[in-house]
CSV table of C-alpha atoms in Angstrom, one decimal:
chain,number,residue,atom,x,y,z
A,1,MET,CA,119.2,2.0,-88.0
A,2,LYS,CA,119.4,-1.8,-88.1
A,3,ILE,CA,116.6,-3.9,-89.3
A,4,VAL,CA,116.2,-7.6,-90.1
A,5,VAL,CA,114.7,-8.5,-93.5
A,6,ASN,CA,113.8,-12.1,-94.1
A,7,GLY,CA,116.4,-13.1,-91.5
A,8,GLU,CA,119.2,-10.9,-93.0
A,9,HIS,CA,120.6,-8.0,-91.0
A,10,GLN,CA,120.4,-4.7,-93.0
A,11,GLU,CA,121.3,-1.1,-92.3
A,12,ALA,CA,119.5,1.9,-93.6
A,13,GLU,CA,119.3,5.6,-93.0
A,14,GLU,CA,116.1,7.0,-91.6
A,15,PRO,CA,113.6,7.8,-92.8
A,16,PHE,CA,113.2,4.6,-94.8
A,17,THR,CA,109.8,3.5,-96.0
A,18,VAL,CA,108.6,0.1,-97.1
A,19,THR,CA,108.5,1.3,-100.7
A,20,GLN,CA,112.2,2.4,-100.5
A,21,LEU,CA,113.1,-1.0,-99.0
A,22,LEU,CA,111.4,-2.8,-101.9
A,23,GLN,CA,113.0,-0.6,-104.5
A,24,LYS,CA,116.4,-1.3,-102.9
A,25,LEU,CA,115.7,-5.0,-103.1
A,26,ASN,CA,114.5,-4.7,-106.7
A,27,LEU,CA,111.0,-6.0,-105.8
A,28,ARG,CA,107.7,-5.0,-107.3
A,29,SER,CA,105.3,-3.8,-104.6
A,30,ASP,CA,102.3,-5.4,-106.4
A,31,GLN,CA,103.9,-8.9,-106.3
A,32,VAL,CA,104.8,-9.1,-102.6
A,33,ALA,CA,103.2,-9.1,-99.2
A,34,VAL,CA,105.0,-7.4,-96.3
A,35,GLU,CA,104.8,-8.2,-92.6
A,36,ILE,CA,106.6,-6.0,-90.0
A,37,ASN,CA,106.9,-7.3,-86.5
A,38,LEU,CA,104.3,-9.9,-87.4
A,39,LYS,CA,101.8,-7.3,-88.5
A,40,ILE,CA,100.7,-7.3,-92.2
A,41,VAL,CA,101.2,-3.9,-93.9
A,42,ASP,CA,98.5,-2.9,-96.4
A,43,ARG,CA,100.0,-2.2,-99.8
A,44,GLY,CA,98.5,1.3,-99.8
A,45,ASP,CA,100.6,2.1,-96.7
A,46,PHE,CA,103.9,1.0,-98.3
A,47,PRO,CA,104.9,4.6,-99.4
A,48,THR,CA,104.3,6.1,-96.0
A,49,TRP,CA,105.2,3.3,-93.6
A,50,ASN,CA,108.5,4.2,-92.0
A,51,LEU,CA,110.7,1.5,-90.8
A,52,HIS,CA,112.3,1.8,-87.3
A,53,ASP,CA,115.4,0.5,-85.7
A,54,GLY,CA,115.0,-3.1,-84.6
A,55,ASP,CA,112.1,-3.8,-87.0
A,56,THR,CA,111.8,-7.4,-88.3
A,57,VAL,CA,110.5,-7.4,-91.8
A,58,GLU,CA,109.2,-10.4,-93.7
A,59,ILE,CA,108.7,-10.2,-97.5
A,60,LEU,CA,106.8,-12.9,-99.2
A,61,SER,CA,106.0,-13.6,-102.8
A,62,PHE,CA,104.8,-16.4,-105.0
A,63,ILE,CA,106.9,-19.2,-106.6
A,64,GLY,CA,106.1,-22.2,-108.6
A,65,GLY,CA,105.3,-25.4,-106.8
A,66,GLY,CA,104.0,-26.6,-103.6
A,67,SER,CA,106.4,-28.8,-101.6
A,68,PRO,CA,109.5,-27.2,-100.1
A,69,ALA,CA,112.5,-26.9,-102.3
B,1,MET,CA,85.6,-26.9,-122.3
B,2,ASN,CA,82.9,-28.0,-119.8
B,3,GLN,CA,79.4,-26.5,-120.3
B,4,ASP,CA,78.6,-27.3,-116.7
B,5,PRO,CA,80.6,-24.8,-114.8
B,6,LEU,CA,82.2,-25.5,-111.4
B,7,ILE,CA,81.2,-22.8,-108.9
B,8,ILE,CA,83.3,-22.3,-105.8
B,9,ALA,CA,82.8,-19.4,-103.4
B,10,GLY,CA,80.7,-17.6,-106.0
B,11,ARG,CA,83.3,-18.0,-108.7
B,12,GLU,CA,82.6,-19.8,-111.9
B,13,PHE,CA,85.2,-22.1,-113.5
B,14,ARG,CA,84.9,-23.7,-117.0
B,15,SER,CA,87.6,-26.3,-116.4
B,16,ARG,CA,87.7,-28.7,-113.5
B,17,LEU,CA,91.5,-29.1,-114.0
B,18,TRP,CA,93.6,-27.2,-111.5
B,19,VAL,CA,97.3,-27.2,-112.3
B,20,GLY,CA,100.4,-26.5,-110.3
B,21,THR,CA,103.5,-24.6,-111.1
B,22,GLY,CA,106.3,-26.7,-109.7
B,23,LYS,CA,109.2,-28.6,-111.4
B,24,TYR,CA,109.2,-26.6,-114.6
B,25,GLN,CA,112.6,-25.6,-116.1
B,26,SER,CA,111.6,-22.0,-116.7
B,27,PHE,CA,108.8,-19.6,-116.3
B,28,GLU,CA,108.2,-19.6,-120.1
B,29,GLU,CA,107.8,-23.4,-120.0
B,30,THR,CA,105.4,-23.0,-117.1
B,31,ARG,CA,103.3,-20.5,-119.0
B,32,LYS,CA,103.1,-22.7,-122.1
B,33,ALA,CA,102.2,-25.8,-120.2
B,34,ILE,CA,99.4,-24.0,-118.3
B,35,GLU,CA,98.1,-22.4,-121.5
B,36,ALA,CA,98.0,-25.9,-123.1
B,37,SER,CA,96.2,-27.4,-120.1
B,38,GLY,CA,93.1,-25.2,-120.5
B,39,ALA,CA,92.9,-24.9,-116.7
B,40,ASP,CA,91.4,-21.9,-115.1
B,41,VAL,CA,93.0,-22.3,-111.7
B,42,VAL,CA,96.7,-22.2,-111.1
B,43,THR,CA,98.3,-23.0,-107.8
B,44,VAL,CA,101.4,-21.2,-106.6
B,45,ALA,CA,103.4,-21.4,-103.4
B,46,VAL,CA,103.8,-18.6,-100.9
B,47,ARG,CA,107.4,-18.1,-100.0
B,48,ARG,CA,109.8,-15.8,-98.3
B,49,VAL,CA,111.7,-13.8,-100.9
B,50,ASN,CA,115.4,-14.7,-101.1
B,51,ILE,CA,116.7,-11.2,-100.8
B,52,THR,CA,120.4,-12.2,-101.2
B,53,ASP,CA,119.7,-13.9,-104.6
B,54,ASN,CA,116.7,-12.2,-105.9
B,55,LYS,CA,116.0,-12.9,-109.6
B,56,SER,CA,114.4,-10.0,-111.4
B,57,GLU,CA,111.8,-12.2,-112.9
B,58,ASN,CA,108.8,-13.3,-111.0
B,59,LEU,CA,106.4,-16.2,-111.7
B,60,LEU,CA,103.5,-13.7,-111.7
B,61,ASP,CA,105.0,-12.0,-114.7
B,62,TYR,CA,104.0,-15.1,-116.6
B,63,LEU,CA,100.5,-15.7,-115.3
B,64,ASP,CA,97.9,-13.2,-116.3
B,65,PRO,CA,95.5,-12.8,-113.4
B,66,LYS,CA,92.8,-11.7,-115.8
B,67,LYS,CA,93.1,-15.1,-117.5
B,68,TYR,CA,93.7,-17.4,-114.5
B,69,THR,CA,92.6,-17.6,-111.0
B,70,ILE,CA,95.8,-17.7,-109.0
B,71,LEU,CA,95.4,-20.0,-106.0
B,72,PRO,CA,98.1,-19.5,-103.4
B,73,ASN,CA,98.8,-22.7,-101.4
B,74,THR,CA,100.4,-23.0,-98.0
B,75,ALA,CA,102.6,-26.0,-98.8
B,76,GLY,CA,105.8,-25.7,-96.7
B,77,CYS,CA,103.8,-24.9,-93.5
B,78,TYR,CA,104.0,-27.4,-90.7
B,79,THR,CA,101.4,-26.0,-88.4
B,80,VAL,CA,97.9,-24.7,-88.9
B,81,GLU,CA,98.9,-21.4,-87.3
B,82,ASP,CA,101.7,-20.9,-89.9
B,83,ALA,CA,99.3,-21.9,-92.7
B,84,VAL,CA,96.8,-19.3,-91.6
B,85,ARG,CA,99.5,-16.7,-91.3
B,86,TYR,CA,100.7,-17.4,-94.8
B,87,SER,CA,97.1,-17.4,-96.1
B,88,ARG,CA,96.6,-13.9,-94.8
B,89,LEU,CA,99.9,-12.8,-96.3
B,90,ALA,CA,98.9,-14.3,-99.6
B,91,ARG,CA,95.6,-12.3,-99.5
B,92,ALA,CA,97.6,-9.2,-98.7
B,93,ALA,CA,99.8,-9.8,-101.7
B,94,GLY,CA,96.6,-9.1,-103.7
B,95,VAL,CA,96.5,-11.9,-106.3
B,96,SER,CA,93.5,-13.8,-104.8
B,97,ASP,CA,91.2,-14.0,-101.8
B,98,LEU,CA,91.1,-17.8,-102.2
B,99,VAL,CA,93.7,-20.1,-100.7
B,100,LYS,CA,94.6,-23.8,-100.9
B,101,LEU,CA,95.2,-24.6,-97.3
B,102,GLU,CA,97.5,-27.4,-96.5
B,103,VAL,CA,99.9,-28.4,-93.7
B,104,ILE,CA,102.7,-30.9,-94.1
B,105,GLY,CA,102.0,-34.0,-92.0
B,106,ASP,CA,105.0,-36.1,-92.8
B,107,GLU,CA,108.4,-34.5,-93.4
B,108,ARG,CA,109.7,-37.4,-95.5
B,109,THR,CA,106.8,-38.0,-97.8
B,110,LEU,CA,105.4,-34.4,-97.5
B,111,PHE,CA,101.9,-36.0,-97.2
B,112,PRO,CA,99.5,-33.4,-95.8
B,113,ASP,CA,98.0,-33.6,-92.4
B,114,THR,CA,94.4,-33.4,-93.7
B,115,ALA,CA,92.6,-34.7,-90.6
B,116,GLY,CA,94.5,-32.3,-88.3
B,117,LEU,CA,93.9,-29.4,-90.6
B,118,ILE,CA,90.1,-30.0,-90.7
B,119,SER,CA,89.8,-30.3,-87.0
B,120,ARG,CA,91.8,-27.2,-86.2
B,121,LYS,CA,90.8,-24.9,-89.0
B,122,ASN,CA,87.5,-24.3,-87.4
B,123,SER,CA,89.1,-22.1,-84.8
B,124,HIS,CA,90.2,-19.8,-87.7
B,125,ARG,CA,86.9,-19.9,-89.5
B,126,GLY,CA,86.2,-16.2,-88.9
B,127,ARG,CA,89.5,-15.2,-90.4
B,128,LEU,CA,89.5,-17.2,-93.6
B,129,ARG,CA,87.1,-17.7,-96.4
B,130,GLY,CA,87.5,-19.3,-99.8
B,131,ILE,CA,89.4,-22.3,-98.6
B,132,ALA,CA,90.3,-25.4,-100.5
B,133,LEU,CA,91.6,-28.1,-98.2
B,134,TYR,CA,94.2,-30.5,-99.4
């Protein structure tokens, strides 16, 4: 399946959960927020939330600062 | 430390100094500066993760949430709608249910659009709580 993650096109084999995506990207699930097709996914649902072809995923975290880089 | 605590949204703070996390050379330098400041509240920016150049370290590795109140800000947002969306995502990330709500009003100076923010945030009142306006 093809998904878009933070604007980047990615391919993955189904089934593919949010947890698996974060592991692939080397991200800690307790330090990010995930939005799929503009809907926020609860952290507790990461392990069971299956991504689907065409999904648009946004992953946000916290960085130092305020104004744009 | 101040003996007259600052209370916001039911939370008690000893220090009235709130510090940011921008412009430091390293996370370690950030950690040391914040520790030396004595501040209780530390602001951080909510940002899209750069998945093509993801550093393994994260700012949150250096800020103990038991020691500091992490206050996500929405700097970088140009509309109230975006700021509210980022606020909700910040809450979902689980570090805080407080947010420093700000919207850029001028792209060159990055001054905030405070007046516009106050007038329009009321339509989102039911969806947000614990707001510090900038």
